[in-house]
Short mmCIF file of C-alpha atoms and ligand atoms in Angstrom, two decimals:
data_model
loop_
_atom_site.label_atom_id
_atom_site.label_comp_id
_atom_site.label_asym_id
_atom_site.label_seq_id
_atom_site.Cartn_x
_atom_site.Cartn_y
_atom_site.Cartn_z
CA MET C 6 0.00 0.00 0.00
CA ASN C 7 1.32 3.48 -0.74
CA ASN C 8 2.42 5.43 2.31
CA LYS C 9 1.43 9.00 1.46
CA PRO C 10 -0.11 10.83 4.44
CA ILE C 11 -3.84 10.06 4.34
CA ILE C 12 -5.94 13.24 4.44
CA ALA C 13 -9.20 12.77 6.40
CA LEU C 14 -12.00 14.40 4.38
CA ASP C 15 -14.22 15.06 7.39
CA MET C 16 -16.70 17.12 5.37
CA SER C 17 -20.35 16.52 4.69
CA SER C 18 -20.88 17.54 1.08
CA LYS C 19 -19.60 16.82 -2.40
CA ILE C 20 -19.07 20.53 -3.07
CA GLU C 21 -16.82 20.98 -0.04
CA VAL C 22 -14.78 17.93 -1.03
CA ILE C 23 -14.32 19.04 -4.63
CA GLU C 24 -13.33 22.58 -3.61
CA PHE C 25 -10.87 21.21 -1.08
CA LEU C 26 -9.27 18.72 -3.49
CA GLU C 27 -8.94 21.30 -6.25
CA GLN C 28 -6.25 23.03 -4.18
CA PHE C 29 -3.90 20.10 -4.77
CA HIS C 30 -2.13 19.29 -8.00
CA GLU C 31 -0.91 15.77 -7.25
CA PRO C 32 -2.52 12.40 -6.57
CA LEU C 33 -3.44 12.09 -2.89
CA PHE C 34 -4.49 9.33 -0.49
CA VAL C 35 -7.70 10.50 1.23
CA LYS C 36 -10.01 9.09 3.88
CA VAL C 37 -13.78 9.08 3.44
CA GLY C 38 -15.61 8.36 6.69
CA MET C 39 -19.21 7.83 7.74
CA GLU C 40 -20.11 11.51 7.68
CA LEU C 41 -19.39 11.96 4.00
CA PHE C 42 -20.35 8.47 2.81
CA TYR C 43 -23.73 8.52 4.54
CA GLN C 44 -24.55 11.93 3.03
CA GLU C 45 -23.30 11.43 -0.50
CA GLY C 46 -23.26 7.65 -0.99
CA PRO C 47 -21.03 5.66 -3.34
CA SER C 48 -21.07 8.44 -5.96
CA ILE C 49 -18.58 10.43 -3.86
CA ILE C 50 -16.10 7.57 -4.22
CA LYS C 51 -16.36 7.69 -8.00
CA ILE C 52 -15.87 11.46 -8.04
CA ILE C 53 -12.72 11.28 -5.90
CA LYS C 54 -11.32 8.37 -7.87
CA ASP C 55 -11.95 10.18 -11.14
CA MET C 56 -9.89 13.07 -9.74
CA GLY C 57 -7.02 10.56 -9.48
CA HIS C 58 -6.88 9.96 -5.72
CA ASP C 59 -6.62 6.76 -3.65
CA ILE C 60 -9.25 6.19 -0.97
CA PHE C 61 -9.40 4.75 2.54
CA LEU C 62 -13.10 4.07 3.11
CA ASP C 63 -13.35 4.28 6.90
CA LEU C 64 -16.74 2.74 7.71
CA LYS C 65 -15.61 0.49 10.60
CA LEU C 66 -17.98 -2.39 9.89
CA TYR C 67 -19.28 -4.34 12.91
CA ASP C 68 -22.14 -6.86 12.54
CA ILE C 69 -22.72 -10.59 12.25
CA PRO C 70 -20.23 -12.32 9.91
CA ASN C 71 -22.74 -12.94 7.10
CA THR C 72 -23.83 -9.31 6.97
CA VAL C 73 -20.27 -8.00 7.05
CA LYS C 74 -19.29 -10.42 4.29
CA SER C 75 -22.11 -9.19 2.03
CA ALA C 76 -21.35 -5.56 2.80
CA MET C 77 -17.67 -6.03 1.99
CA LYS C 78 -18.58 -7.75 -1.26
CA GLY C 79 -20.33 -4.55 -2.25
CA LEU C 80 -17.56 -2.24 -1.04
CA ALA C 81 -14.95 -4.24 -2.99
CA LYS C 82 -16.62 -3.12 -6.22
CA LEU C 83 -15.98 0.57 -5.46
CA GLY C 84 -12.26 0.33 -6.21
CA VAL C 85 -11.03 1.80 -2.94
CA THR C 86 -7.54 1.03 -1.58
CA LEU C 87 -8.32 0.42 2.09
CA VAL C 88 -11.37 -0.54 4.20
CA ASN C 89 -11.84 -1.49 7.85
CA VAL C 90 -13.83 -3.39 10.49
CA HIS C 91 -13.91 -3.45 14.30
CA ALA C 92 -11.71 -6.21 15.75
CA ALA C 93 -14.31 -6.50 18.54
CA GLY C 94 -16.57 -8.22 15.99
CA GLY C 95 -14.34 -11.27 16.43
CA SER C 96 -12.27 -13.62 14.29
CA LYS C 97 -15.23 -15.10 12.42
CA MET C 98 -16.45 -11.63 11.46
CA MET C 99 -12.99 -10.53 10.30
CA GLU C 100 -12.51 -13.71 8.26
CA ALA C 101 -15.94 -13.20 6.69
CA ALA C 102 -15.04 -9.59 5.85
CA MET C 103 -11.96 -10.80 4.00
CA GLU C 104 -13.95 -13.47 2.14
CA GLY C 105 -16.44 -10.83 1.04
CA LEU C 106 -13.66 -8.57 -0.19
CA VAL C 107 -11.96 -11.36 -2.12
CA GLU C 108 -15.25 -12.46 -3.69
CA GLY C 109 -16.34 -8.93 -4.52
CA THR C 110 -13.13 -7.63 -6.09
CA PRO C 111 -13.65 -7.47 -9.86
CA GLU C 112 -11.25 -9.48 -11.98
CA GLY C 113 -8.10 -7.62 -12.87
CA GLN C 114 -8.45 -5.25 -9.89
CA GLU C 115 -6.51 -5.43 -6.63
CA ARG C 116 -8.31 -6.45 -3.47
CA PRO C 117 -8.62 -3.50 -1.07
CA PHE C 118 -6.41 -3.84 2.01
CA LEU C 119 -8.40 -4.64 5.15
CA ILE C 120 -7.49 -3.39 8.62
CA ALA C 121 -9.16 -3.58 12.02
CA VAL C 122 -9.91 -0.95 14.64
CA THR C 123 -8.68 -2.18 18.04
CA GLN C 124 -9.98 0.05 20.85
CA LEU C 125 -11.26 3.43 19.69
CA THR C 126 -8.86 6.19 20.72
CA SER C 127 -11.82 7.91 22.42
CA THR C 128 -12.19 4.96 24.84
CA THR C 129 -10.48 5.33 28.21
CA GLU C 130 -9.19 2.42 30.28
CA GLU C 131 -11.77 3.15 32.98
CA GLN C 132 -14.60 3.14 30.45
CA MET C 133 -13.34 -0.10 28.88
CA GLN C 134 -13.24 -1.83 32.25
CA GLN C 135 -16.58 -0.52 33.50
CA GLU C 136 -18.62 -0.64 30.32
CA GLN C 137 -17.05 -3.50 28.33
CA ASN C 138 -16.05 -5.46 31.45
CA ILE C 139 -12.57 -6.06 29.99
CA MET C 140 -10.39 -6.30 33.10
CA THR C 141 -6.97 -5.65 31.61
CA SER C 142 -5.08 -2.48 30.74
CA LEU C 143 -6.10 -0.60 27.62
CA ASP C 144 -2.69 -1.38 26.09
CA ALA C 145 -3.12 -5.10 26.73
CA SER C 146 -6.55 -5.02 25.10
CA VAL C 147 -5.17 -3.19 22.06
CA ILE C 148 -2.37 -5.76 21.66
CA ASN C 149 -4.86 -8.60 22.10
CA TYR C 150 -7.08 -7.18 19.34
CA ALA C 151 -4.07 -6.54 17.08
CA MET C 152 -2.94 -10.16 17.45
CA LEU C 153 -6.48 -11.39 16.86
CA ALA C 154 -6.67 -9.21 13.74
CA LYS C 155 -3.41 -10.67 12.49
CA SER C 156 -4.41 -14.28 13.11
CA SER C 157 -7.75 -13.57 11.39
CA GLY C 158 -5.92 -12.55 8.21
CA MET C 159 -6.19 -8.77 8.49
CA ASP C 160 -3.53 -6.66 6.76
CA GLY C 161 -3.11 -4.38 9.80
CA VAL C 162 -4.83 -2.20 12.37
CA VAL C 163 -5.82 1.38 13.07
CA CYS C 164 -4.05 2.42 16.26
CA SER C 165 -2.58 5.38 18.10
CA VAL C 166 1.06 6.27 17.43
CA LEU C 167 1.74 5.46 21.08
CA GLU C 168 0.68 1.85 20.50
CA ALA C 169 2.52 1.32 17.20
CA LYS C 170 5.82 0.07 18.67
CA GLU C 171 4.21 -2.60 20.82
CA ILE C 172 2.06 -3.74 17.92
CA GLU C 173 5.15 -3.95 15.74
CA LYS C 174 6.78 -6.19 18.36
CA ALA C 175 3.70 -8.41 18.56
CA CYS C 176 2.65 -8.48 14.90
CA GLY C 177 5.72 -7.53 12.86
CA LYS C 178 6.89 -4.66 10.68
CA ASP C 179 4.82 -5.64 7.64
CA PHE C 180 1.53 -5.54 9.54
CA TYR C 181 0.07 -2.10 8.74
CA LYS C 182 -0.22 0.38 11.59
CA VAL C 183 -2.41 3.22 10.37
CA THR C 184 -2.30 6.02 12.91
CA PRO C 185 -4.61 9.05 13.31
CA GLY C 186 -4.12 11.79 15.92
CA ILE C 187 -1.35 13.54 13.97
CA ARG C 188 -0.50 17.19 14.61
CA LEU C 189 2.26 19.57 13.59
CA ALA C 190 4.41 20.86 16.46
CA GLY C 191 2.57 23.71 18.20
CA GLY C 192 -0.69 22.87 16.41
CA ASP C 193 -4.10 22.63 18.10
CA ALA C 194 -4.85 19.12 19.46
CA HIS C 195 -8.63 19.74 19.05
CA ASP C 196 -10.51 16.85 20.71
CA GLN C 197 -7.69 14.30 20.30
CA LYS C 198 -6.17 13.22 23.61
CA ARG C 199 -2.96 11.61 22.45
CA VAL C 200 -1.37 13.36 19.50
CA ALA C 201 1.99 12.94 17.76
CA THR C 202 3.94 14.63 14.99
CA PRO C 203 4.51 12.90 11.63
CA ASP C 204 8.22 12.34 12.32
CA TYR C 205 7.49 10.83 15.74
CA ALA C 206 4.91 8.54 14.11
CA ARG C 207 7.55 7.35 11.65
CA GLU C 208 9.99 6.68 14.52
CA GLN C 209 7.38 4.67 16.41
CA GLY C 210 6.67 2.39 13.46
CA SER C 211 3.47 3.84 11.96
CA THR C 212 3.20 2.64 8.37
CA GLN C 213 0.56 5.21 7.35
CA ILE C 214 -0.61 8.39 9.08
CA VAL C 215 -4.10 9.90 8.95
CA VAL C 216 -4.17 13.69 9.13
CA GLY C 217 -7.41 15.65 9.28
CA ARG C 218 -7.72 19.12 10.74
CA ALA C 219 -3.99 19.87 10.73
CA ILE C 220 -4.40 20.00 6.93
CA THR C 221 -8.09 20.61 6.22
CA GLN C 222 -8.39 23.56 8.61
CA ALA C 223 -4.98 25.06 7.93
CA GLU C 224 -4.81 28.52 6.39
CA ASN C 225 -3.05 26.95 3.44
CA PRO C 226 -3.89 23.22 3.24
CA SER C 227 -1.45 22.42 0.43
CA THR C 228 1.45 24.03 2.32
CA SER C 229 0.49 22.11 5.46
CA TYR C 230 0.29 18.90 3.45
CA ALA C 231 3.78 19.55 2.07
CA THR C 232 5.11 20.05 5.62
CA VAL C 233 3.44 16.86 6.86
CA LYS C 234 4.82 14.95 3.87
CA GLN C 235 8.32 16.25 4.43
CA LEU C 236 8.30 15.40 8.16
CA TRP C 237 6.80 11.98 7.49
CA GLY C 238 9.41 11.44 4.80
CA GLY C 239 8.30 7.97 3.89
CA ILE C 240 7.28 8.31 0.29
O1 LIG T 14 -8.75 16.03 12.46
P1 LIG T 14 -8.01 14.81 12.94
O2 LIG T 14 -6.60 14.71 12.39
O3 LIG T 14 -8.08 14.63 14.43
O4 LIG T 14 -8.82 13.61 12.27
C1 LIG T 14 -8.49 12.27 12.51
C2 LIG T 14 -9.35 11.39 11.67
O5 LIG T 14 -9.06 10.04 12.04
C3 LIG T 14 -10.85 11.57 11.89
O6 LIG T 14 -11.48 11.28 10.65
C4 LIG T 14 -11.19 10.51 12.92
O7 LIG T 14 -12.51 10.05 12.81
C5 LIG T 14 -10.23 9.39 12.54
N1 LIG T 14 -9.91 8.45 13.60
C6 LIG T 14 -9.35 8.83 14.81
N2 LIG T 14 -9.08 7.89 15.77
C7 LIG T 14 -9.33 6.60 15.53
C8 LIG T 14 -9.88 6.21 14.31
C9 LIG T 14 -10.16 7.17 13.35
O8 LIG T 14 -9.10 10.00 15.03
N3 LIG T 14 -9.02 5.71 16.43
#
């Protein structure tokens, strides 16, 4: 998978997305999440692809294996580069997701990479223990889910930069570690609790970084993107 910084298009309309992307004059790797996909539907994927960009479709599927398999079969036809599920759905669900992707990928096209969300970065250890009744540390739960994702055939996980090193130890260098929560030094953390710079992410073993507001809300998004790219340095 290419390792350009992934720009999170956390916008709700086609118009906003097109205006934003028109500021760039190179092929990008962008993330479309629930907000945009639920408003605009699959047509937004075609528009972005036709502009020449790669897409991470971040819908975090979580349902019974049969439903996830059928959903993935449909998503595989969209020609995106990366999709994801929740590891909490279990090994059977993750395996079914992969089967759906393999079955749904049109001949001659590459299967989208499939990664799993471990614990959401918005979940605290206290909340995990009290609400999910998981009586370990948050880190131990993240590693457990990463290992489960690996043994279920996933290509990697979404995780925080601060977890990337441990996941690398447990699951290897080639297992993708896609890390959001990226900020430039001195930038606003917004609602993210644990943020890291692109160069620190690289040091910690992130294989891809997801950058939203540090680029989308910058005064000059293309300059910010260039800075992120330079610090990340992995292309
Ligand atoms: O604006 P910011 O860089 O914080 O955006 C990060 C993006 O990554 C958002 O789209 C957010 O939903 C997503 N994300 C995250 N933490 C996760 C998974 C996804 O911040 N654990």
